[in-house]
């Protein structure tokens, strides 16, 4: 069943943005009208952006979404619920709008006679080859519920690994940022003040040395190009 995205105004004049499931756009408009909404804009959602690779695990659809979806799907199939009905339930429960559209299209394809694996294979940026091949093997052997449970465990382990990596990277990143700030403070404030101190100390030392004319003349002879403040004192 197609999914339509709409903008409408309620009785208080507040603008609402949501999605609705309907067989066609005409029935969708009728449902919204019966709900007391004044339609502003409506359009059917498509998952073409997924096929073009604009949705990845790091983008609109995350690994966490896939892990939750797989676990729920495995539970429904294990409860002997038909695939199409399971996909309908998953579509209704999905919080991610893009994932909801994808599930609706997969459900429609399966309802039209396509296998689940083939329907999933149309979205390679969401369901990779391993996922699709395991589902295909489960369909062929009649153990789809077991395969989905294993896929759920696998995707959940990916989520845990991802969280561990993030946690392990926090401390080094904080230390790098702290070190960079400290180095900036040192170069901006500490080193310039130390430079003035060294210049003053060196100049004062030269004045003390040059108070002895013999030592000063010897230094002048040894380093003719160095300025010595002979008459500074």
Short mmCIF file of N, CA, C and O in Angstrom, two decimals, residues 3-139:
data_model
loop_
_atom_site.label_atom_id
_atom_site.label_comp_id
_atom_site.label_asym_id
_atom_site.label_seq_id
_atom_site.Cartn_x
_atom_site.Cartn_y
_atom_site.Cartn_z
N UNK A 3 2.44 5.00 0.43
CA UNK A 3 2.49 5.94 1.54
C UNK A 3 2.53 7.35 0.97
O UNK A 3 3.30 7.64 0.05
N UNK A 4 1.70 8.22 1.53
CA UNK A 4 1.63 9.59 1.06
C UNK A 4 2.04 10.55 2.17
O UNK A 4 1.65 10.38 3.33
N UNK A 5 2.84 11.52 1.79
CA UNK A 5 3.25 12.57 2.72
C UNK A 5 2.37 13.79 2.47
O UNK A 5 2.15 14.17 1.32
N UNK A 6 1.88 14.40 3.53
CA UNK A 6 0.95 15.51 3.35
C UNK A 6 1.22 16.63 4.34
O UNK A 6 1.83 16.44 5.39
N UNK A 7 0.74 17.81 3.96
CA UNK A 7 0.67 18.97 4.84
C UNK A 7 -0.78 19.42 4.90
O UNK A 7 -1.43 19.54 3.86
N UNK A 8 -1.29 19.64 6.10
CA UNK A 8 -2.69 20.00 6.26
C UNK A 8 -2.86 20.93 7.44
O UNK A 8 -1.96 21.09 8.27
N UNK A 9 -4.04 21.55 7.52
CA UNK A 9 -4.38 22.45 8.61
C UNK A 9 -5.51 21.82 9.42
O UNK A 9 -6.47 21.30 8.85
N UNK A 10 -5.36 21.87 10.75
CA UNK A 10 -6.43 21.33 11.60
C UNK A 10 -7.46 22.41 11.89
O UNK A 10 -7.43 23.52 11.32
N UNK A 11 -8.39 22.12 12.79
CA UNK A 11 -9.47 23.06 13.09
C UNK A 11 -8.97 24.35 13.72
O UNK A 11 -9.63 25.39 13.61
N UNK A 12 -7.83 24.27 14.39
CA UNK A 12 -7.25 25.48 15.02
C UNK A 12 -6.35 26.26 14.07
O UNK A 12 -5.77 27.27 14.46
N UNK A 13 -6.22 25.79 12.84
CA UNK A 13 -5.38 26.47 11.86
C UNK A 13 -3.91 26.12 11.96
O UNK A 13 -3.07 26.75 11.31
N UNK A 14 -3.58 25.11 12.76
CA UNK A 14 -2.19 24.70 12.92
C UNK A 14 -1.79 23.76 11.79
O UNK A 14 -2.55 22.85 11.43
N UNK A 15 -0.60 23.99 11.24
CA UNK A 15 -0.13 23.16 10.14
C UNK A 15 0.43 21.85 10.66
O UNK A 15 1.22 21.83 11.61
N UNK A 16 0.03 20.77 10.03
CA UNK A 16 0.49 19.43 10.40
C UNK A 16 1.22 18.80 9.22
O UNK A 16 0.83 18.98 8.07
N UNK A 17 2.28 18.06 9.53
CA UNK A 17 3.02 17.30 8.53
C UNK A 17 3.09 15.85 8.99
O UNK A 17 3.55 15.58 10.08
N UNK A 18 2.62 14.95 8.14
CA UNK A 18 2.61 13.54 8.53
C UNK A 18 2.52 12.69 7.28
O UNK A 18 2.55 13.21 6.15
N UNK A 19 2.39 11.39 7.47
CA UNK A 19 2.23 10.45 6.36
C UNK A 19 0.98 9.63 6.58
O UNK A 19 0.51 9.47 7.72
N UNK A 20 0.44 9.08 5.51
CA UNK A 20 -0.77 8.28 5.58
C UNK A 20 -0.68 7.14 4.59
O UNK A 20 -0.13 7.31 3.49
N UNK A 21 -1.17 5.99 4.98
CA UNK A 21 -1.22 4.83 4.09
C UNK A 21 -2.57 4.80 3.38
O UNK A 21 -3.62 4.94 4.01
N UNK A 22 -2.53 4.58 2.07
CA UNK A 22 -3.78 4.49 1.32
C UNK A 22 -3.51 3.80 -0.01
O UNK A 22 -2.36 3.77 -0.49
N UNK A 23 -4.57 3.26 -0.60
CA UNK A 23 -4.40 2.54 -1.87
C UNK A 23 -4.08 3.48 -3.01
O UNK A 23 -3.37 3.11 -3.95
N UNK A 24 -4.60 4.72 -2.95
CA UNK A 24 -4.28 5.71 -3.98
C UNK A 24 -4.46 7.10 -3.38
O UNK A 24 -4.91 7.26 -2.24
N UNK A 25 -4.11 8.10 -4.16
CA UNK A 25 -4.11 9.46 -3.64
C UNK A 25 -5.51 9.97 -3.39
O UNK A 25 -5.76 10.76 -2.47
N UNK A 26 -6.48 9.48 -4.16
CA UNK A 26 -7.87 9.91 -3.96
C UNK A 26 -8.41 9.45 -2.62
O UNK A 26 -9.02 10.23 -1.88
N UNK A 27 -8.17 8.18 -2.30
CA UNK A 27 -8.61 7.66 -1.01
C UNK A 27 -7.87 8.33 0.14
O UNK A 27 -8.44 8.55 1.21
N UNK A 28 -6.61 8.68 -0.10
CA UNK A 28 -5.84 9.38 0.94
C UNK A 28 -6.46 10.75 1.23
O UNK A 28 -6.59 11.15 2.39
N UNK A 29 -6.86 11.46 0.19
CA UNK A 29 -7.51 12.76 0.38
C UNK A 29 -8.83 12.62 1.12
O UNK A 29 -9.16 13.44 1.98
N UNK A 30 -9.57 11.56 0.79
CA UNK A 30 -10.85 11.34 1.47
C UNK A 30 -10.65 11.05 2.96
O UNK A 30 -11.39 11.54 3.81
N UNK A 31 -9.62 10.25 3.28
CA UNK A 31 -9.34 9.95 4.68
C UNK A 31 -8.99 11.21 5.46
O UNK A 31 -9.45 11.41 6.59
N UNK A 32 -8.18 12.05 4.84
CA UNK A 32 -7.80 13.29 5.51
C UNK A 32 -8.99 14.22 5.69
O UNK A 32 -9.13 14.89 6.72
N UNK A 33 -9.86 14.25 4.70
CA UNK A 33 -11.05 15.10 4.79
C UNK A 33 -11.98 14.62 5.89
O UNK A 33 -12.54 15.40 6.66
N UNK A 34 -12.13 13.29 6.00
CA UNK A 34 -12.97 12.73 7.06
C UNK A 34 -12.37 12.96 8.44
O UNK A 34 -13.09 12.97 9.44
N UNK A 35 -11.05 13.15 8.49
CA UNK A 35 -10.39 13.42 9.77
C UNK A 35 -10.52 14.87 10.20
O UNK A 35 -10.03 15.26 11.26
N UNK A 36 -11.16 15.69 9.36
CA UNK A 36 -11.35 17.09 9.70
C UNK A 36 -10.16 17.96 9.37
O UNK A 36 -10.03 19.05 9.92
N UNK A 37 -9.30 17.51 8.48
CA UNK A 37 -8.12 18.28 8.09
C UNK A 37 -8.34 18.94 6.73
O UNK A 37 -8.97 18.35 5.84
N UNK A 38 -7.81 20.15 6.59
CA UNK A 38 -7.86 20.84 5.30
C UNK A 38 -6.52 20.63 4.60
O UNK A 38 -5.48 21.12 5.05
N UNK A 39 -6.54 19.90 3.53
CA UNK A 39 -5.31 19.50 2.84
C UNK A 39 -4.66 20.68 2.15
O UNK A 39 -5.32 21.47 1.47
N UNK A 40 -3.35 20.80 2.35
CA UNK A 40 -2.57 21.83 1.68
C UNK A 40 -1.73 21.23 0.56
O UNK A 40 -1.68 21.74 -0.56
N UNK A 41 -1.07 20.11 0.86
CA UNK A 41 -0.21 19.45 -0.14
C UNK A 41 -0.14 17.97 0.19
O UNK A 41 -0.13 17.59 1.37
N UNK A 42 -0.09 17.16 -0.85
CA UNK A 42 0.04 15.71 -0.66
C UNK A 42 0.84 15.14 -1.83
O UNK A 42 0.68 15.58 -2.97
N UNK A 43 1.69 14.19 -1.54
CA UNK A 43 2.48 13.54 -2.58
C UNK A 43 2.88 12.15 -2.11
O UNK A 43 3.01 11.90 -0.91
N UNK A 44 3.04 11.26 -3.07
CA UNK A 44 3.42 9.90 -2.72
C UNK A 44 4.91 9.83 -2.45
O UNK A 44 5.71 10.40 -3.19
N UNK A 45 5.26 9.12 -1.40
CA UNK A 45 6.67 8.94 -1.06
C UNK A 45 7.23 7.74 -1.82
O UNK A 45 6.60 6.70 -1.90
N UNK A 46 8.43 7.94 -2.33
CA UNK A 46 9.14 6.87 -3.03
C UNK A 46 10.49 6.66 -2.37
O UNK A 46 11.04 7.57 -1.76
N UNK A 47 11.02 5.47 -2.54
CA UNK A 47 12.33 5.15 -1.97
C UNK A 47 13.42 5.16 -3.02
O UNK A 47 14.44 4.51 -2.89
N UNK A 48 13.23 5.94 -4.10
CA UNK A 48 14.25 5.99 -5.15
C UNK A 48 15.56 6.52 -4.63
O UNK A 48 16.63 6.14 -5.10
N UNK A 49 15.51 7.42 -3.63
CA UNK A 49 16.76 7.98 -3.08
C UNK A 49 17.60 6.89 -2.46
O UNK A 49 18.82 6.97 -2.42
N UNK A 50 16.97 5.84 -1.98
CA UNK A 50 17.73 4.74 -1.37
C UNK A 50 18.50 3.99 -2.43
O UNK A 50 19.64 3.62 -2.27
N UNK A 51 17.87 3.75 -3.56
CA UNK A 51 18.55 3.00 -4.62
C UNK A 51 19.71 3.77 -5.21
O UNK A 51 20.64 3.22 -5.74
N UNK A 52 19.65 5.09 -5.15
CA UNK A 52 20.74 5.91 -5.66
C UNK A 52 21.88 6.03 -4.67
O UNK A 52 22.88 6.66 -4.97
N UNK A 53 21.71 5.46 -3.49
CA UNK A 53 22.81 5.44 -2.53
C UNK A 53 22.85 6.63 -1.62
O UNK A 53 23.85 6.86 -0.94
N UNK A 54 21.76 7.42 -1.55
CA UNK A 54 21.78 8.59 -0.69
C UNK A 54 21.45 8.23 0.74
O UNK A 54 21.61 9.05 1.63
N UNK A 55 20.98 7.01 0.98
CA UNK A 55 20.68 6.58 2.34
C UNK A 55 21.62 5.45 2.69
O UNK A 55 21.65 4.43 2.02
N UNK A 56 22.39 5.63 3.72
CA UNK A 56 23.33 4.61 4.16
C UNK A 56 23.16 4.42 5.66
O UNK A 56 22.36 5.09 6.30
N UNK A 57 23.98 3.49 6.22
CA UNK A 57 23.89 3.25 7.64
C UNK A 57 24.28 4.49 8.42
O UNK A 57 23.87 4.67 9.55
N UNK A 58 25.10 5.35 7.85
CA UNK A 58 25.48 6.56 8.55
C UNK A 58 24.63 7.74 8.19
O UNK A 58 24.87 8.84 8.66
N UNK A 59 23.60 7.51 7.37
CA UNK A 59 22.78 8.60 6.94
C UNK A 59 21.40 8.54 7.57
O UNK A 59 21.24 8.55 8.76
N UNK A 60 20.36 8.47 6.69
CA UNK A 60 18.99 8.50 7.17
C UNK A 60 18.62 7.23 7.92
O UNK A 60 17.90 7.28 8.90
N UNK A 61 19.07 6.07 7.43
CA UNK A 61 18.73 4.81 8.07
C UNK A 61 19.98 4.27 8.76
O UNK A 61 20.97 3.96 8.11
N UNK A 62 19.92 4.14 10.07
CA UNK A 62 21.08 3.75 10.84
C UNK A 62 21.09 2.25 11.11
O UNK A 62 20.10 1.56 10.91
N UNK A 63 22.22 1.78 11.58
CA UNK A 63 22.34 0.37 11.94
C UNK A 63 21.37 0.03 13.07
O UNK A 63 20.81 -1.06 13.10
N UNK A 64 21.16 0.97 13.97
CA UNK A 64 20.22 0.75 15.07
C UNK A 64 18.81 0.48 14.55
O UNK A 64 18.09 -0.37 15.08
N UNK A 65 18.41 1.24 13.49
CA UNK A 65 17.09 1.02 12.90
C UNK A 65 16.98 -0.37 12.29
O UNK A 65 15.97 -1.05 12.44
N UNK A 66 18.04 -0.78 11.59
CA UNK A 66 18.03 -2.10 10.96
C UNK A 66 18.02 -3.21 12.00
O UNK A 66 17.33 -4.23 11.84
N UNK A 67 18.76 -3.02 13.09
CA UNK A 67 18.79 -4.04 14.15
C UNK A 67 17.42 -4.20 14.79
O UNK A 67 16.95 -5.33 15.01
N UNK A 68 16.75 -3.09 15.08
CA UNK A 68 15.42 -3.15 15.68
C UNK A 68 14.42 -3.77 14.71
O UNK A 68 13.59 -4.60 15.11
N UNK A 69 14.51 -3.38 13.45
CA UNK A 69 13.62 -3.94 12.43
C UNK A 69 13.79 -5.45 12.33
O UNK A 69 12.80 -6.20 12.30
N UNK A 70 15.03 -5.92 12.27
CA UNK A 70 15.29 -7.34 12.12
C UNK A 70 14.79 -8.13 13.33
O UNK A 70 14.22 -9.22 13.18
N UNK A 71 15.00 -7.60 14.52
CA UNK A 71 14.53 -8.28 15.73
C UNK A 71 13.00 -8.38 15.75
O UNK A 71 12.44 -9.43 16.08
N UNK A 72 12.33 -7.31 15.40
CA UNK A 72 10.86 -7.34 15.36
C UNK A 72 10.36 -8.29 14.27
O UNK A 72 9.38 -9.03 14.50
N UNK A 73 11.00 -8.27 13.12
CA UNK A 73 10.61 -9.15 12.02
C UNK A 73 10.79 -10.62 12.42
O UNK A 73 9.92 -11.46 12.16
N UNK A 74 11.91 -10.92 13.08
CA UNK A 74 12.17 -12.29 13.51
C UNK A 74 11.12 -12.75 14.52
O UNK A 74 10.64 -13.90 14.46
N UNK A 75 10.72 -11.85 15.42
CA UNK A 75 9.71 -12.21 16.41
C UNK A 75 8.37 -12.50 15.75
O UNK A 75 7.67 -13.46 16.13
N UNK A 76 8.00 -11.69 14.77
CA UNK A 76 6.72 -11.89 14.08
C UNK A 76 6.72 -13.18 13.27
O UNK A 76 5.73 -13.94 13.29
N UNK A 77 7.80 -13.46 12.56
CA UNK A 77 7.87 -14.68 11.75
C UNK A 77 7.89 -15.92 12.65
O UNK A 77 7.25 -16.94 12.36
N UNK A 78 8.58 -15.83 13.78
CA UNK A 78 8.61 -16.95 14.72
C UNK A 78 7.23 -17.23 15.29
O UNK A 78 6.89 -18.37 15.65
N UNK A 79 6.40 -16.19 15.39
CA UNK A 79 5.03 -16.34 15.88
C UNK A 79 4.08 -16.83 14.79
O UNK A 79 2.86 -16.80 14.99
N UNK A 80 4.61 -17.28 13.66
CA UNK A 80 3.84 -17.85 12.55
C UNK A 80 2.92 -16.83 11.87
O UNK A 80 1.87 -17.20 11.32
N UNK A 81 3.33 -15.57 11.89
CA UNK A 81 2.59 -14.54 11.17
C UNK A 81 3.13 -14.45 9.75
O UNK A 81 4.34 -14.50 9.52
N UNK A 82 2.23 -14.32 8.78
CA UNK A 82 2.63 -14.28 7.38
C UNK A 82 3.55 -13.09 7.10
O UNK A 82 3.50 -12.06 7.79
N UNK A 83 4.37 -13.26 6.07
CA UNK A 83 5.37 -12.23 5.75
C UNK A 83 4.71 -10.90 5.43
O UNK A 83 5.15 -9.85 5.92
N UNK A 84 3.65 -10.93 4.61
CA UNK A 84 3.00 -9.67 4.23
C UNK A 84 2.40 -8.99 5.46
O UNK A 84 2.52 -7.76 5.62
N UNK A 85 1.75 -9.76 6.32
CA UNK A 85 1.18 -9.18 7.53
C UNK A 85 2.28 -8.66 8.46
O UNK A 85 2.12 -7.61 9.11
N UNK A 86 3.38 -9.37 8.52
CA UNK A 86 4.50 -8.91 9.34
C UNK A 86 5.05 -7.60 8.81
O UNK A 86 5.35 -6.67 9.58
N UNK A 87 5.20 -7.50 7.50
CA UNK A 87 5.69 -6.27 6.89
C UNK A 87 4.71 -5.12 7.12
O UNK A 87 5.13 -3.97 7.30
N UNK A 88 3.42 -5.41 7.12
CA UNK A 88 2.42 -4.37 7.40
C UNK A 88 2.58 -3.85 8.82
O UNK A 88 2.54 -2.64 9.08
N UNK A 89 2.79 -4.78 9.76
CA UNK A 89 2.98 -4.37 11.15
C UNK A 89 4.27 -3.57 11.32
O UNK A 89 4.30 -2.57 12.05
N UNK A 90 5.33 -4.00 10.65
CA UNK A 90 6.59 -3.27 10.74
C UNK A 90 6.48 -1.88 10.13
O UNK A 90 7.08 -0.92 10.64
N UNK A 91 5.73 -1.76 9.05
CA UNK A 91 5.52 -0.46 8.41
C UNK A 91 4.81 0.49 9.35
O UNK A 91 5.16 1.66 9.47
N UNK A 92 3.80 -0.02 10.04
CA UNK A 92 3.04 0.82 10.96
C UNK A 92 3.88 1.23 12.18
O UNK A 92 3.70 2.32 12.72
N UNK A 93 4.78 0.36 12.60
CA UNK A 93 5.57 0.62 13.80
C UNK A 93 6.83 1.43 13.53
O UNK A 93 7.43 1.96 14.46
N UNK A 94 7.25 1.52 12.28
CA UNK A 94 8.51 2.20 11.96
C UNK A 94 8.41 3.69 12.27
O UNK A 94 7.45 4.36 11.88
N UNK A 95 9.40 4.21 12.97
CA UNK A 95 9.46 5.64 13.28
C UNK A 95 10.19 6.43 12.21
O UNK A 95 9.92 7.61 12.01
N UNK A 96 11.13 5.78 11.54
CA UNK A 96 11.91 6.45 10.49
C UNK A 96 11.06 6.55 9.23
O UNK A 96 10.63 5.54 8.67
N UNK A 97 10.79 7.77 8.73
CA UNK A 97 9.93 7.92 7.54
C UNK A 97 10.47 7.20 6.32
O UNK A 97 9.70 6.59 5.55
N UNK A 98 11.78 7.26 6.09
CA UNK A 98 12.36 6.59 4.93
C UNK A 98 12.23 5.08 5.04
O UNK A 98 11.91 4.40 4.07
N UNK A 99 12.46 4.57 6.23
CA UNK A 99 12.33 3.13 6.43
C UNK A 99 10.88 2.70 6.26
O UNK A 99 10.60 1.61 5.76
N UNK A 100 9.95 3.53 6.68
CA UNK A 100 8.54 3.22 6.52
C UNK A 100 8.18 3.10 5.03
O UNK A 100 7.43 2.18 4.63
N UNK A 101 8.73 3.99 4.22
CA UNK A 101 8.47 3.93 2.78
C UNK A 101 9.05 2.66 2.17
O UNK A 101 8.42 1.97 1.37
N UNK A 102 10.28 2.33 2.57
CA UNK A 102 10.95 1.15 2.04
C UNK A 102 10.17 -0.11 2.40
O UNK A 102 9.93 -0.99 1.56
N UNK A 103 9.73 -0.21 3.64
CA UNK A 103 8.97 -1.38 4.08
C UNK A 103 7.65 -1.49 3.34
O UNK A 103 7.21 -2.60 2.99
N UNK A 104 7.02 -0.35 3.09
CA UNK A 104 5.76 -0.37 2.34
C UNK A 104 5.97 -0.89 0.92
O UNK A 104 5.16 -1.66 0.39
N UNK A 105 7.06 -0.47 0.28
CA UNK A 105 7.34 -0.93 -1.08
C UNK A 105 7.70 -2.41 -1.09
O UNK A 105 7.31 -3.16 -2.00
N UNK A 106 8.48 -2.85 -0.09
CA UNK A 106 8.83 -4.27 0.00
C UNK A 106 7.56 -5.11 0.20
O UNK A 106 7.38 -6.16 -0.43
N UNK A 107 6.68 -4.65 1.07
CA UNK A 107 5.41 -5.36 1.30
C UNK A 107 4.61 -5.46 0.01
O UNK A 107 4.03 -6.52 -0.29
N UNK A 108 4.57 -4.38 -0.76
CA UNK A 108 3.81 -4.39 -2.01
C UNK A 108 4.41 -5.38 -3.01
O UNK A 108 3.68 -6.12 -3.68
N UNK A 109 5.72 -5.43 -3.09
CA UNK A 109 6.38 -6.35 -4.01
C UNK A 109 6.14 -7.81 -3.61
O UNK A 109 5.89 -8.67 -4.45
N UNK A 110 6.25 -8.08 -2.31
CA UNK A 110 6.01 -9.44 -1.84
C UNK A 110 4.56 -9.83 -2.07
O UNK A 110 4.25 -10.98 -2.45
N UNK A 111 3.66 -8.90 -1.87
CA UNK A 111 2.24 -9.16 -2.08
C UNK A 111 1.93 -9.43 -3.55
O UNK A 111 0.97 -10.14 -3.88
N UNK A 112 2.76 -8.88 -4.43
CA UNK A 112 2.59 -9.10 -5.87
C UNK A 112 3.26 -10.38 -6.36
O UNK A 112 3.22 -10.67 -7.55
N UNK A 113 3.93 -11.11 -5.48
CA UNK A 113 4.50 -12.39 -5.85
C UNK A 113 6.01 -12.48 -5.79
O UNK A 113 6.58 -13.55 -6.01
N UNK A 114 6.67 -11.38 -5.46
CA UNK A 114 8.13 -11.41 -5.38
C UNK A 114 8.56 -12.08 -4.08
O UNK A 114 7.85 -12.07 -3.07
N UNK A 115 9.73 -12.69 -4.11
CA UNK A 115 10.28 -13.26 -2.89
C UNK A 115 10.77 -12.15 -1.98
O UNK A 115 11.07 -11.03 -2.44
N UNK A 116 10.87 -12.44 -0.70
CA UNK A 116 11.33 -11.43 0.25
C UNK A 116 12.76 -11.03 -0.03
O UNK A 116 13.10 -9.84 0.01
N UNK A 117 13.60 -12.01 -0.36
CA UNK A 117 15.01 -11.71 -0.63
C UNK A 117 15.16 -10.81 -1.84
O UNK A 117 15.97 -9.87 -1.84
N UNK A 118 14.40 -11.08 -2.88
CA UNK A 118 14.48 -10.25 -4.09
C UNK A 118 14.00 -8.83 -3.80
O UNK A 118 14.57 -7.85 -4.30
N UNK A 119 12.94 -8.70 -3.00
CA UNK A 119 12.44 -7.38 -2.66
C UNK A 119 13.46 -6.61 -1.82
O UNK A 119 13.68 -5.41 -2.03
N UNK A 120 14.10 -7.30 -0.88
CA UNK A 120 15.13 -6.64 -0.08
C UNK A 120 16.33 -6.26 -0.93
O UNK A 120 16.99 -5.24 -0.68
N UNK A 121 16.64 -7.08 -1.94
CA UNK A 121 17.79 -6.81 -2.79
C UNK A 121 17.68 -5.55 -3.62
O UNK A 121 18.68 -5.08 -4.17
N UNK A 122 16.47 -5.00 -3.74
CA UNK A 122 16.30 -3.74 -4.48
C UNK A 122 16.81 -2.54 -3.69
O UNK A 122 16.84 -1.43 -4.22
N UNK A 123 17.21 -2.76 -2.44
CA UNK A 123 17.69 -1.66 -1.59
C UNK A 123 19.05 -2.04 -1.00
O UNK A 123 19.18 -2.29 0.20
N UNK A 124 20.08 -2.11 -1.85
CA UNK A 124 21.39 -2.61 -1.40
C UNK A 124 22.08 -1.70 -0.38
O UNK A 124 22.96 -2.17 0.34
N UNK A 125 21.69 -0.44 -0.32
CA UNK A 125 22.31 0.45 0.65
C UNK A 125 21.72 0.29 2.04
O UNK A 125 22.26 0.81 3.01
N UNK A 126 20.63 -0.43 2.13
CA UNK A 126 20.02 -0.71 3.43
C UNK A 126 20.24 -2.17 3.82
O UNK A 126 20.64 -2.47 4.94
N UNK A 127 19.98 -3.08 2.86
CA UNK A 127 20.15 -4.51 3.10
C UNK A 127 21.30 -4.99 2.21
O UNK A 127 21.14 -5.07 0.98
N UNK A 128 22.45 -5.29 2.80
CA UNK A 128 23.62 -5.67 2.03
C UNK A 128 23.49 -7.11 1.52
O UNK A 128 22.49 -7.80 1.77
N UNK A 129 24.52 -7.55 0.78
CA UNK A 129 24.47 -8.87 0.16
C UNK A 129 24.37 -9.99 1.19
O UNK A 129 23.67 -10.99 0.96
N UNK A 130 25.07 -9.86 2.30
CA UNK A 130 25.02 -10.89 3.34
C UNK A 130 23.60 -11.02 3.88
O UNK A 130 23.07 -12.13 4.04
N UNK A 131 22.98 -9.90 4.13
CA UNK A 131 21.61 -9.89 4.65
C UNK A 131 20.66 -10.56 3.66
O UNK A 131 19.87 -11.44 4.03
N UNK A 132 20.74 -10.14 2.41
CA UNK A 132 19.83 -10.66 1.38
C UNK A 132 20.07 -12.15 1.15
O UNK A 132 19.11 -12.94 1.05
N UNK A 133 21.33 -12.57 1.08
CA UNK A 133 21.63 -13.99 0.83
C UNK A 133 21.17 -14.87 1.98
O UNK A 133 20.68 -15.99 1.75
N UNK A 134 21.30 -14.40 3.21
CA UNK A 134 20.84 -15.19 4.34
C UNK A 134 19.32 -15.31 4.34
O UNK A 134 18.76 -16.38 4.65
N UNK A 135 18.63 -14.23 4.00
CA UNK A 135 17.17 -14.29 3.90
C UNK A 135 16.75 -15.25 2.80
O UNK A 135 15.80 -16.04 2.96
N UNK A 136 17.45 -15.21 1.68
CA UNK A 136 17.14 -16.12 0.57
C UNK A 136 17.35 -17.58 1.00
O UNK A 136 16.53 -18.46 0.67
N UNK A 137 18.42 -17.83 1.73
CA UNK A 137 18.67 -19.19 2.21
C UNK A 137 17.59 -19.62 3.20
O UNK A 137 17.14 -20.79 3.19
N UNK A 138 17.15 -18.71 4.04
CA UNK A 138 16.09 -19.03 4.98
C UNK A 138 14.77 -19.32 4.30
O UNK A 138 14.03 -20.23 4.71
N UNK A 139 14.46 -18.56 3.25
CA UNK A 139 13.23 -18.82 2.49
C UNK A 139 13.28 -20.18 1.80
O UNK A 139 12.28 -20.92 1.78
#
